[in-house]
Amino acid sequence: MRKIYQLSFILLLWIGVSCGGDDDPTPSTVNNPPDTEKPKIQLLTPEENSTFLVINLIRFNTRLSDNVALGTLKASLVSSDGSRSEIMEPFIFTDAMNITDFTGSFYPREIAPGTYTLLLEVLDRQKNMAKDSVAITIHAPAINQAEFENAFKKNTFYYYLDWGWFGFDFINGVEFVKSQFTYGLLMMMSMDNYINKDQWEKFVKDFQFEKQTWASWDKDGNGMLDDIEFHQGIEQLGLFEKWDQNKDKLVNEKEFVRGIFKSWDRNRDDVLSREEYFEPFYTYLSLH
């Protein structure tokens, strides 16, 4: 269920298209000269020479038009040696559309730090092509708590879910009362309220919950933790009380992010190295 939910969600996020023109079928070319006019493309964002953290959700926005009908949009990162990394599946305009704004996004998870050309290519239905591009840099420095807070706010799944559907009210940002707190953690691993032993073992290791045993959490011995068992396990850690720094019976966003930061800061130097944040971020906080 989680994979299906996330796939649908990412597709909705990646493809934000506002349309112009009409939905009539492509005009007949009988007795008309062949279309040799190139489409037009304008990459609106990001700006030239923008720099992104390796855990940033990188968004791009482009304006497309054609004299007849748009065909396909491709997006890739091109390295200095000319090699390409596709950052989304080619998007095919199935309707007869001649003008649109297109919004996409991607994580540079598989991209090595460095400077790249973000290249967008649009083809019309006669395969005429136009391109636009900007240079961007991806880096992976050590980050302090403030930088991690900024990354959390802009790039994690917490800011892209409809939390009202789950009964949460995040008017003041991501925050949890005690009864909701464990759900905020459980959703890092599962949207269907169950986690297996492998997920649990990785979780307690990554968050440094020492001296825990699977048997003490899996009360019914069925090899899975449901939301109640997970809640009881978190309760026995006293984690809500530890993360609620100001003791107001609410873990606000700053406290929640600080709790994650401190858990991942294995050498206690008040910064997260790439090795400390990269893999856990993509395991627990990214959109996929």
PDB file of C-alpha atoms in Angstrom:
ATOM      1  CA  MET A   1       0.000   0.000   0.000  1.00  0.00           C
ATOM      2  CA  ARG A   2       2.713   2.432   0.917  1.00  0.00           C
ATOM      3  CA  LYS A   3       4.541   1.980  -2.370  1.00  0.00           C
ATOM      4  CA  ILE A   4       1.356   2.507  -4.372  1.00  0.00           C
ATOM      5  CA  TYR A   5       0.473   5.579  -2.327  1.00  0.00           C
ATOM      6  CA  GLN A   6       3.936   7.068  -2.680  1.00  0.00           C
ATOM      7  CA  LEU A   7       4.141   6.374  -6.408  1.00  0.00           C
ATOM      8  CA  SER A   8       0.837   8.122  -7.000  1.00  0.00           C
ATOM      9  CA  PHE A   9       1.924  10.970  -4.789  1.00  0.00           C
ATOM     10  CA  ILE A  10       5.276  11.453  -6.529  1.00  0.00           C
ATOM     11  CA  LEU A  11       3.644  11.421  -9.927  1.00  0.00           C
ATOM     12  CA  LEU A  12       1.286  14.151  -8.786  1.00  0.00           C
ATOM     13  CA  LEU A  13       4.186  16.135  -7.392  1.00  0.00           C
ATOM     14  CA  TRP A  14       6.433  15.733 -10.399  1.00  0.00           C
ATOM     15  CA  ILE A  15       3.852  16.735 -12.958  1.00  0.00           C
ATOM     16  CA  GLY A  16       2.196  20.093 -12.392  1.00  0.00           C
ATOM     17  CA  VAL A  17       0.866  21.200 -15.757  1.00  0.00           C
ATOM     18  CA  SER A  18      -1.338  24.242 -16.343  1.00  0.00           C
ATOM     19  CA  CYS A  19      -2.733  24.224 -19.829  1.00  0.00           C
ATOM     20  CA  GLY A  20      -3.505  26.696 -22.545  1.00  0.00           C
ATOM     21  CA  GLY A  21      -4.936  26.271 -25.998  1.00  0.00           C
ATOM     22  CA  ASP A  22      -7.710  23.736 -26.597  1.00  0.00           C
ATOM     23  CA  ASP A  23      -8.323  20.026 -26.310  1.00  0.00           C
ATOM     24  CA  ASP A  24      -9.354  19.487 -29.931  1.00  0.00           C
ATOM     25  CA  PRO A  25      -7.553  16.763 -31.850  1.00  0.00           C
ATOM     26  CA  THR A  26      -4.422  17.737 -33.725  1.00  0.00           C
ATOM     27  CA  PRO A  27      -5.516  19.432 -36.970  1.00  0.00           C
ATOM     28  CA  SER A  28      -5.309  17.295 -40.065  1.00  0.00           C
ATOM     29  CA  THR A  29      -2.184  17.841 -42.127  1.00  0.00           C
ATOM     30  CA  VAL A  30      -3.866  16.758 -45.355  1.00  0.00           C
ATOM     31  CA  ASN A  31      -3.052  19.341 -48.031  1.00  0.00           C
ATOM     32  CA  ASN A  32      -1.001  21.270 -45.450  1.00  0.00           C
ATOM     33  CA  PRO A  33       2.771  21.713 -45.666  1.00  0.00           C
ATOM     34  CA  PRO A  34       4.785  19.702 -43.087  1.00  0.00           C
ATOM     35  CA  ASP A  35       5.350  21.347 -39.722  1.00  0.00           C
ATOM     36  CA  THR A  36       9.018  22.302 -39.515  1.00  0.00           C
ATOM     37  CA  GLU A  37       8.710  25.028 -36.888  1.00  0.00           C
ATOM     38  CA  LYS A  38      10.456  24.298 -33.599  1.00  0.00           C
ATOM     39  CA  PRO A  39       8.554  24.546 -30.325  1.00  0.00           C
ATOM     40  CA  LYS A  40       9.543  27.184 -27.783  1.00  0.00           C
ATOM     41  CA  ILE A  41      10.853  26.546 -24.287  1.00  0.00           C
ATOM     42  CA  GLN A  42      11.776  28.895 -21.442  1.00  0.00           C
ATOM     43  CA  LEU A  43      13.240  27.478 -18.244  1.00  0.00           C
ATOM     44  CA  LEU A  44      11.868  29.789 -15.534  1.00  0.00           C
ATOM     45  CA  THR A  45      13.454  28.202 -12.459  1.00  0.00           C
ATOM     46  CA  PRO A  46      15.935  27.401 -11.011  1.00  0.00           C
ATOM     47  CA  GLU A  47      18.187  30.364 -11.632  1.00  0.00           C
ATOM     48  CA  GLU A  48      21.527  29.989 -13.372  1.00  0.00           C
ATOM     49  CA  ASN A  49      24.307  28.766 -11.031  1.00  0.00           C
ATOM     50  CA  SER A  50      21.939  27.761  -8.224  1.00  0.00           C
ATOM     51  CA  THR A  51      23.411  25.475  -5.561  1.00  0.00           C
ATOM     52  CA  PHE A  52      21.507  22.605  -3.958  1.00  0.00           C
ATOM     53  CA  LEU A  53      22.164  20.324  -1.027  1.00  0.00           C
ATOM     54  CA  VAL A  54      22.288  16.659  -2.009  1.00  0.00           C
ATOM     55  CA  ILE A  55      19.054  16.078  -0.040  1.00  0.00           C
ATOM     56  CA  ASN A  56      17.197  19.005  -1.618  1.00  0.00           C
ATOM     57  CA  LEU A  57      14.055  18.387  -3.618  1.00  0.00           C
ATOM     58  CA  ILE A  58      15.086  20.305  -6.737  1.00  0.00           C
ATOM     59  CA  ARG A  59      12.169  21.948  -8.513  1.00  0.00           C
ATOM     60  CA  PHE A  60      12.104  23.268 -12.054  1.00  0.00           C
ATOM     61  CA  ASN A  61       9.473  25.265 -13.885  1.00  0.00           C
ATOM     62  CA  THR A  62       9.347  25.754 -17.626  1.00  0.00           C
ATOM     63  CA  ARG A  63       7.066  27.426 -20.174  1.00  0.00           C
ATOM     64  CA  LEU A  64       6.406  25.503 -23.369  1.00  0.00           C
ATOM     65  CA  SER A  65       4.607  26.359 -26.596  1.00  0.00           C
ATOM     66  CA  ASP A  66       4.276  25.127 -30.162  1.00  0.00           C
ATOM     67  CA  ASN A  67       2.525  26.339 -33.284  1.00  0.00           C
ATOM     68  CA  VAL A  68       0.574  23.061 -33.578  1.00  0.00           C
ATOM     69  CA  ALA A  69       0.897  20.658 -30.628  1.00  0.00           C
ATOM     70  CA  LEU A  70       3.479  19.727 -28.018  1.00  0.00           C
ATOM     71  CA  GLY A  71       4.777  16.171 -28.062  1.00  0.00           C
ATOM     72  CA  THR A  72       7.288  15.153 -25.370  1.00  0.00           C
ATOM     73  CA  LEU A  73       9.318  16.818 -22.622  1.00  0.00           C
ATOM     74  CA  LYS A  74      12.600  15.322 -21.408  1.00  0.00           C
ATOM     75  CA  ALA A  75      14.715  16.434 -18.447  1.00  0.00           C
ATOM     76  CA  SER A  76      18.242  15.390 -17.543  1.00  0.00           C
ATOM     77  CA  LEU A  77      21.420  16.421 -15.775  1.00  0.00           C
ATOM     78  CA  VAL A  78      24.502  16.608 -17.971  1.00  0.00           C
ATOM     79  CA  SER A  79      27.933  16.313 -16.350  1.00  0.00           C
ATOM     80  CA  SER A  80      31.106  18.039 -17.515  1.00  0.00           C
ATOM     81  CA  ASP A  81      32.123  14.946 -19.506  1.00  0.00           C
ATOM     82  CA  GLY A  82      28.831  14.959 -21.403  1.00  0.00           C
ATOM     83  CA  SER A  83      27.226  11.978 -19.677  1.00  0.00           C
ATOM     84  CA  ARG A  84      23.526  12.305 -18.895  1.00  0.00           C
ATOM     85  CA  SER A  85      21.370  11.284 -15.965  1.00  0.00           C
ATOM     86  CA  GLU A  86      17.645  11.244 -16.656  1.00  0.00           C
ATOM     87  CA  ILE A  87      15.778  12.949 -13.817  1.00  0.00           C
ATOM     88  CA  MET A  88      12.250  12.046 -14.877  1.00  0.00           C
ATOM     89  CA  GLU A  89      10.524   9.767 -17.322  1.00  0.00           C
ATOM     90  CA  PRO A  90       9.823  11.537 -20.629  1.00  0.00           C
ATOM     91  CA  PHE A  91       6.470  13.271 -20.294  1.00  0.00           C
ATOM     92  CA  ILE A  92       4.170  12.743 -23.274  1.00  0.00           C
ATOM     93  CA  PHE A  93       1.490  15.336 -23.934  1.00  0.00           C
ATOM     94  CA  THR A  94      -1.405  13.089 -24.906  1.00  0.00           C
ATOM     95  CA  ASP A  95      -3.859  15.958 -25.428  1.00  0.00           C
ATOM     96  CA  ALA A  96      -3.467  18.415 -28.287  1.00  0.00           C
ATOM     97  CA  MET A  97      -1.828  21.189 -26.284  1.00  0.00           C
ATOM     98  CA  ASN A  98       0.087  24.105 -27.742  1.00  0.00           C
ATOM     99  CA  ILE A  99       1.010  26.095 -24.640  1.00  0.00           C
ATOM    100  CA  THR A 100       1.613  25.106 -21.029  1.00  0.00           C
ATOM    101  CA  ASP A 101       3.620  25.738 -17.879  1.00  0.00           C
ATOM    102  CA  PHE A 102       5.224  22.541 -16.592  1.00  0.00           C
ATOM    103  CA  THR A 103       6.533  21.993 -13.056  1.00  0.00           C
ATOM    104  CA  GLY A 104       8.721  19.063 -12.075  1.00  0.00           C
ATOM    105  CA  SER A 105      10.925  18.029  -9.164  1.00  0.00           C
ATOM    106  CA  PHE A 106      13.554  15.453  -8.324  1.00  0.00           C
ATOM    107  CA  TYR A 107      15.973  14.408  -5.604  1.00  0.00           C
ATOM    108  CA  PRO A 108      19.652  14.170  -6.631  1.00  0.00           C
ATOM    109  CA  ARG A 109      20.073  10.969  -4.634  1.00  0.00           C
ATOM    110  CA  GLU A 110      22.079   9.150  -7.295  1.00  0.00           C
ATOM    111  CA  ILE A 111      24.018  12.237  -8.409  1.00  0.00           C
ATOM    112  CA  ALA A 112      27.606  12.811  -7.280  1.00  0.00           C
ATOM    113  CA  PRO A 113      28.412  16.300  -5.956  1.00  0.00           C
ATOM    114  CA  GLY A 114      29.535  18.635  -8.714  1.00  0.00           C
ATOM    115  CA  THR A 115      28.372  21.155 -11.300  1.00  0.00           C
ATOM    116  CA  TYR A 116      25.864  20.033 -13.917  1.00  0.00           C
ATOM    117  CA  THR A 117      23.744  21.369 -16.726  1.00  0.00           C
ATOM    118  CA  LEU A 118      20.035  20.972 -16.045  1.00  0.00           C
ATOM    119  CA  LEU A 119      18.796  20.333 -19.579  1.00  0.00           C
ATOM    120  CA  LEU A 120      15.176  20.352 -20.737  1.00  0.00           C
ATOM    121  CA  GLU A 121      14.269  19.267 -24.255  1.00  0.00           C
ATOM    122  CA  VAL A 122      10.813  19.594 -25.794  1.00  0.00           C
ATOM    123  CA  LEU A 123       9.680  17.967 -29.017  1.00  0.00           C
ATOM    124  CA  ASP A 124       6.510  18.692 -30.913  1.00  0.00           C
ATOM    125  CA  ARG A 125       4.505  15.962 -32.626  1.00  0.00           C
ATOM    126  CA  GLN A 126       6.621  16.254 -35.750  1.00  0.00           C
ATOM    127  CA  LYS A 127       9.806  15.731 -33.673  1.00  0.00           C
ATOM    128  CA  ASN A 128      10.997  19.325 -34.024  1.00  0.00           C
ATOM    129  CA  MET A 129      13.079  20.052 -30.909  1.00  0.00           C
ATOM    130  CA  ALA A 130      13.931  23.014 -28.702  1.00  0.00           C
ATOM    131  CA  LYS A 131      16.163  23.101 -25.603  1.00  0.00           C
ATOM    132  CA  ASP A 132      16.880  25.278 -22.614  1.00  0.00           C
ATOM    133  CA  SER A 133      19.302  24.774 -19.755  1.00  0.00           C
ATOM    134  CA  VAL A 134      20.913  26.243 -16.650  1.00  0.00           C
ATOM    135  CA  ALA A 135      24.024  25.342 -14.689  1.00  0.00           C
ATOM    136  CA  ILE A 136      23.438  24.031 -11.167  1.00  0.00           C
ATOM    137  CA  THR A 137      25.730  22.741  -8.441  1.00  0.00           C
ATOM    138  CA  ILE A 138      24.994  19.863  -6.084  1.00  0.00           C
ATOM    139  CA  HIS A 139      27.040  19.645  -2.902  1.00  0.00           C
ATOM    140  CA  ALA A 140      27.134  17.538   0.248  1.00  0.00           C
ATOM    141  CA  PRO A 141      28.762  19.538   3.047  1.00  0.00           C
ATOM    142  CA  ALA A 142      28.475  18.928   6.753  1.00  0.00           C
ATOM    143  CA  ILE A 143      25.423  20.826   8.026  1.00  0.00           C
ATOM    144  CA  ASN A 144      24.564  22.343  11.386  1.00  0.00           C
ATOM    145  CA  GLN A 145      21.206  22.166  13.119  1.00  0.00           C
ATOM    146  CA  ALA A 146      19.846  25.358  11.533  1.00  0.00           C
ATOM    147  CA  GLU A 147      20.751  24.088   8.061  1.00  0.00           C
ATOM    148  CA  PHE A 148      19.121  20.750   8.825  1.00  0.00           C
ATOM    149  CA  GLU A 149      15.969  22.540   9.991  1.00  0.00           C
ATOM    150  CA  ASN A 150      15.851  24.410   6.696  1.00  0.00           C
ATOM    151  CA  ALA A 151      16.320  21.180   4.745  1.00  0.00           C
ATOM    152  CA  PHE A 152      13.559  19.517   6.755  1.00  0.00           C
ATOM    153  CA  LYS A 153      11.062  22.283   6.039  1.00  0.00           C
ATOM    154  CA  LYS A 154      11.658  22.367   2.282  1.00  0.00           C
ATOM    155  CA  ASN A 155      12.381  18.779   1.354  1.00  0.00           C
ATOM    156  CA  THR A 156      10.652  16.207   3.578  1.00  0.00           C
ATOM    157  CA  PHE A 157       7.412  14.320   3.095  1.00  0.00           C
ATOM    158  CA  TYR A 158       5.947  16.041   6.153  1.00  0.00           C
ATOM    159  CA  TYR A 159       5.332  19.137   4.032  1.00  0.00           C
ATOM    160  CA  TYR A 160       3.641  17.347   1.137  1.00  0.00           C
ATOM    161  CA  LEU A 161       1.090  15.105   2.821  1.00  0.00           C
ATOM    162  CA  ASP A 162      -2.512  16.097   3.440  1.00  0.00           C
ATOM    163  CA  TRP A 163      -2.211  15.707   7.190  1.00  0.00           C
ATOM    164  CA  GLY A 164      -5.844  16.660   7.719  1.00  0.00           C
ATOM    165  CA  TRP A 165      -6.704  13.300   6.188  1.00  0.00           C
ATOM    166  CA  PHE A 166      -4.814  11.684   9.085  1.00  0.00           C
ATOM    167  CA  GLY A 167      -6.461  13.951  11.659  1.00  0.00           C
ATOM    168  CA  PHE A 168      -3.481  16.265  12.203  1.00  0.00           C
ATOM    169  CA  ASP A 169      -3.616  20.050  12.336  1.00  0.00           C
ATOM    170  CA  PHE A 170      -0.274  21.583  11.386  1.00  0.00           C
ATOM    171  CA  ILE A 171      -1.268  25.247  11.407  1.00  0.00           C
ATOM    172  CA  ASN A 172       1.913  26.089  13.326  1.00  0.00           C
ATOM    173  CA  GLY A 173       4.158  23.700  11.422  1.00  0.00           C
ATOM    174  CA  VAL A 174       4.897  20.051  12.112  1.00  0.00           C
ATOM    175  CA  GLU A 175       4.029  19.418  15.762  1.00  0.00           C
ATOM    176  CA  PHE A 176       2.679  16.547  17.811  1.00  0.00           C
ATOM    177  CA  VAL A 177       0.882  16.082  21.098  1.00  0.00           C
ATOM    178  CA  LYS A 178       1.798  12.876  22.879  1.00  0.00           C
ATOM    179  CA  SER A 179      -0.999  10.774  21.371  1.00  0.00           C
ATOM    180  CA  GLN A 180       0.106  11.767  17.842  1.00  0.00           C
ATOM    181  CA  PHE A 181       3.862  11.692  18.338  1.00  0.00           C
ATOM    182  CA  THR A 182       4.440   8.016  17.564  1.00  0.00           C
ATOM    183  CA  TYR A 183       2.462   8.329  14.318  1.00  0.00           C
ATOM    184  CA  GLY A 184       4.842  11.077  13.253  1.00  0.00           C
ATOM    185  CA  LEU A 185       7.685   8.583  13.697  1.00  0.00           C
ATOM    186  CA  LEU A 186       5.870   5.540  12.318  1.00  0.00           C
ATOM    187  CA  MET A 187       5.114   7.348   9.054  1.00  0.00           C
ATOM    188  CA  MET A 188       8.844   7.648   8.459  1.00  0.00           C
ATOM    189  CA  MET A 189       8.770   3.919   7.741  1.00  0.00           C
ATOM    190  CA  SER A 190       5.224   2.970   6.839  1.00  0.00           C
ATOM    191  CA  MET A 191       1.954   4.561   5.790  1.00  0.00           C
ATOM    192  CA  ASP A 192      -0.037   1.409   6.527  1.00  0.00           C
ATOM    193  CA  ASN A 193       0.744   1.235  10.274  1.00  0.00           C
ATOM    194  CA  TYR A 194       2.891  -1.902  10.152  1.00  0.00           C
ATOM    195  CA  ILE A 195       6.659  -2.372  10.167  1.00  0.00           C
ATOM    196  CA  ASN A 196       8.692  -5.560  10.007  1.00  0.00           C
ATOM    197  CA  LYS A 197      11.703  -6.644  12.043  1.00  0.00           C
ATOM    198  CA  ASP A 198      14.263  -5.453   9.481  1.00  0.00           C
ATOM    199  CA  GLN A 199      12.725  -1.963   9.456  1.00  0.00           C
ATOM    200  CA  TRP A 200      12.649  -1.897  13.247  1.00  0.00           C
ATOM    201  CA  GLU A 201      16.282  -3.013  13.593  1.00  0.00           C
ATOM    202  CA  LYS A 202      17.445  -0.304  11.222  1.00  0.00           C
ATOM    203  CA  PHE A 203      15.274   2.275  12.975  1.00  0.00           C
ATOM    204  CA  VAL A 204      16.610   1.589  16.483  1.00  0.00           C
ATOM    205  CA  LYS A 205      20.171   1.575  15.137  1.00  0.00           C
ATOM    206  CA  ASP A 206      19.835   4.804  13.138  1.00  0.00           C
ATOM    207  CA  PHE A 207      18.169   6.635  16.026  1.00  0.00           C
ATOM    208  CA  GLN A 208      20.525   5.138  18.607  1.00  0.00           C
ATOM    209  CA  PHE A 209      17.868   3.535  20.792  1.00  0.00           C
ATOM    210  CA  GLU A 210      20.220   1.329  22.753  1.00  0.00           C
ATOM    211  CA  LYS A 211      19.487  -2.003  24.435  1.00  0.00           C
ATOM    212  CA  GLN A 212      16.150  -2.619  22.736  1.00  0.00           C
ATOM    213  CA  THR A 213      14.947  -6.109  21.885  1.00  0.00           C
ATOM    214  CA  TRP A 214      12.490  -7.054  19.174  1.00  0.00           C
ATOM    215  CA  ALA A 215      10.624  -9.340  21.579  1.00  0.00           C
ATOM    216  CA  SER A 216       9.942  -6.448  23.963  1.00  0.00           C
ATOM    217  CA  TRP A 217       8.223  -4.539  21.140  1.00  0.00           C
ATOM    218  CA  ASP A 218       6.550  -7.384  19.214  1.00  0.00           C
ATOM    219  CA  LYS A 219       4.218  -8.305  22.053  1.00  0.00           C
ATOM    220  CA  ASP A 220       2.064 -10.749  20.094  1.00  0.00           C
ATOM    221  CA  GLY A 221       5.049 -12.424  18.441  1.00  0.00           C
ATOM    222  CA  ASN A 222       3.607 -12.262  14.931  1.00  0.00           C
ATOM    223  CA  GLY A 223       6.760 -10.831  13.340  1.00  0.00           C
ATOM    224  CA  MET A 224       5.239  -7.406  12.689  1.00  0.00           C
ATOM    225  CA  LEU A 225       4.723  -4.271  14.759  1.00  0.00           C
ATOM    226  CA  ASP A 226       1.337  -2.621  14.458  1.00  0.00           C
ATOM    227  CA  ASP A 227       0.753   0.993  15.469  1.00  0.00           C
ATOM    228  CA  ILE A 228      -0.197   0.034  19.032  1.00  0.00           C
ATOM    229  CA  GLU A 229       2.957  -2.030  19.608  1.00  0.00           C
ATOM    230  CA  PHE A 230       5.094   0.693  18.054  1.00  0.00           C
ATOM    231  CA  HIS A 231       3.443   3.281  20.300  1.00  0.00           C
ATOM    232  CA  GLN A 232       4.132   1.165  23.379  1.00  0.00           C
ATOM    233  CA  GLY A 233       7.766   0.726  22.353  1.00  0.00           C
ATOM    234  CA  ILE A 234       8.264   4.461  21.918  1.00  0.00           C
ATOM    235  CA  GLU A 235       6.506   5.013  25.240  1.00  0.00           C
ATOM    236  CA  GLN A 236       8.963   2.783  27.085  1.00  0.00           C
ATOM    237  CA  LEU A 237      11.810   4.890  25.659  1.00  0.00           C
ATOM    238  CA  GLY A 238      10.295   8.070  27.111  1.00  0.00           C
ATOM    239  CA  LEU A 239      11.078   9.712  23.782  1.00  0.00           C
ATOM    240  CA  PHE A 240       8.270  12.248  23.792  1.00  0.00           C
ATOM    241  CA  GLU A 241       9.418  13.599  27.146  1.00  0.00           C
ATOM    242  CA  LYS A 242      13.041  13.761  25.940  1.00  0.00           C
ATOM    243  CA  TRP A 243      12.179  15.648  22.758  1.00  0.00           C
ATOM    244  CA  ASP A 244       9.696  17.997  24.466  1.00  0.00           C
ATOM    245  CA  GLN A 245      12.420  20.404  25.546  1.00  0.00           C
ATOM    246  CA  ASN A 246      10.188  23.154  26.961  1.00  0.00           C
ATOM    247  CA  LYS A 247       7.883  20.665  28.730  1.00  0.00           C
ATOM    248  CA  ASP A 248       4.676  22.103  27.272  1.00  0.00           C
ATOM    249  CA  LYS A 249       3.307  18.639  26.385  1.00  0.00           C
ATOM    250  CA  LEU A 250       3.846  19.358  22.707  1.00  0.00           C
ATOM    251  CA  VAL A 251       6.769  18.426  20.473  1.00  0.00           C
ATOM    252  CA  ASN A 252       6.882  21.382  18.120  1.00  0.00           C
ATOM    253  CA  GLU A 253       8.686  21.398  14.802  1.00  0.00           C
ATOM    254  CA  LYS A 254      11.943  22.779  16.151  1.00  0.00           C
ATOM    255  CA  GLU A 255      11.994  20.150  18.906  1.00  0.00           C
ATOM    256  CA  PHE A 256      11.067  17.372  16.484  1.00  0.00           C
ATOM    257  CA  VAL A 257      13.825  18.300  14.048  1.00  0.00           C
ATOM    258  CA  ARG A 258      16.299  18.760  16.894  1.00  0.00           C
ATOM    259  CA  GLY A 259      15.453  15.265  18.149  1.00  0.00           C
ATOM    260  CA  ILE A 260      16.192  13.785  14.732  1.00  0.00           C
ATOM    261  CA  PHE A 261      19.378  15.842  14.400  1.00  0.00           C
ATOM    262  CA  LYS A 262      20.705  14.736  17.790  1.00  0.00           C
ATOM    263  CA  SER A 263      19.865  11.102  17.046  1.00  0.00           C
ATOM    264  CA  TRP A 264      21.829  11.151  13.792  1.00  0.00           C
ATOM    265  CA  ASP A 265      24.785  13.116  15.188  1.00  0.00           C
ATOM    266  CA  ARG A 266      26.665  10.001  16.176  1.00  0.00           C
ATOM    267  CA  ASN A 267      29.932  11.691  17.151  1.00  0.00           C
ATOM    268  CA  ARG A 268      28.201  14.502  19.083  1.00  0.00           C
ATOM    269  CA  ASP A 269      30.028  17.326  17.292  1.00  0.00           C
ATOM    270  CA  ASP A 270      26.845  19.378  16.626  1.00  0.00           C
ATOM    271  CA  VAL A 271      27.073  18.974  12.856  1.00  0.00           C
ATOM    272  CA  LEU A 272      25.877  16.209  10.571  1.00  0.00           C
ATOM    273  CA  SER A 273      28.384  14.921   8.068  1.00  0.00           C
ATOM    274  CA  ARG A 274      27.174  13.589   4.738  1.00  0.00           C
ATOM    275  CA  GLU A 275      27.646  10.077   6.116  1.00  0.00           C
ATOM    276  CA  GLU A 276      25.383  10.922   9.059  1.00  0.00           C
ATOM    277  CA  TYR A 277      22.496  12.540   7.186  1.00  0.00           C
ATOM    278  CA  PHE A 278      22.422  11.252   3.584  1.00  0.00           C
ATOM    279  CA  GLU A 279      21.240   7.663   3.921  1.00  0.00           C
ATOM    280  CA  PRO A 280      18.902   8.286   6.905  1.00  0.00           C
ATOM    281  CA  PHE A 281      17.297  11.242   5.135  1.00  0.00           C
ATOM    282  CA  TYR A 282      16.438   9.159   2.099  1.00  0.00           C
ATOM    283  CA  THR A 283      15.255   6.298   4.307  1.00  0.00           C
ATOM    284  CA  TYR A 284      12.979   8.276   6.617  1.00  0.00           C
ATOM    285  CA  LEU A 285      12.281  11.789   5.355  1.00  0.00           C
ATOM    286  CA  SER A 286      12.235  11.922   1.564  1.00  0.00           C
ATOM    287  CA  LEU A 287       9.099  11.592  -0.529  1.00  0.00           C
ATOM    288  CA  HIS A 288      10.140   8.202  -1.897  1.00  0.00           C
TER     289      HIS A 288
END
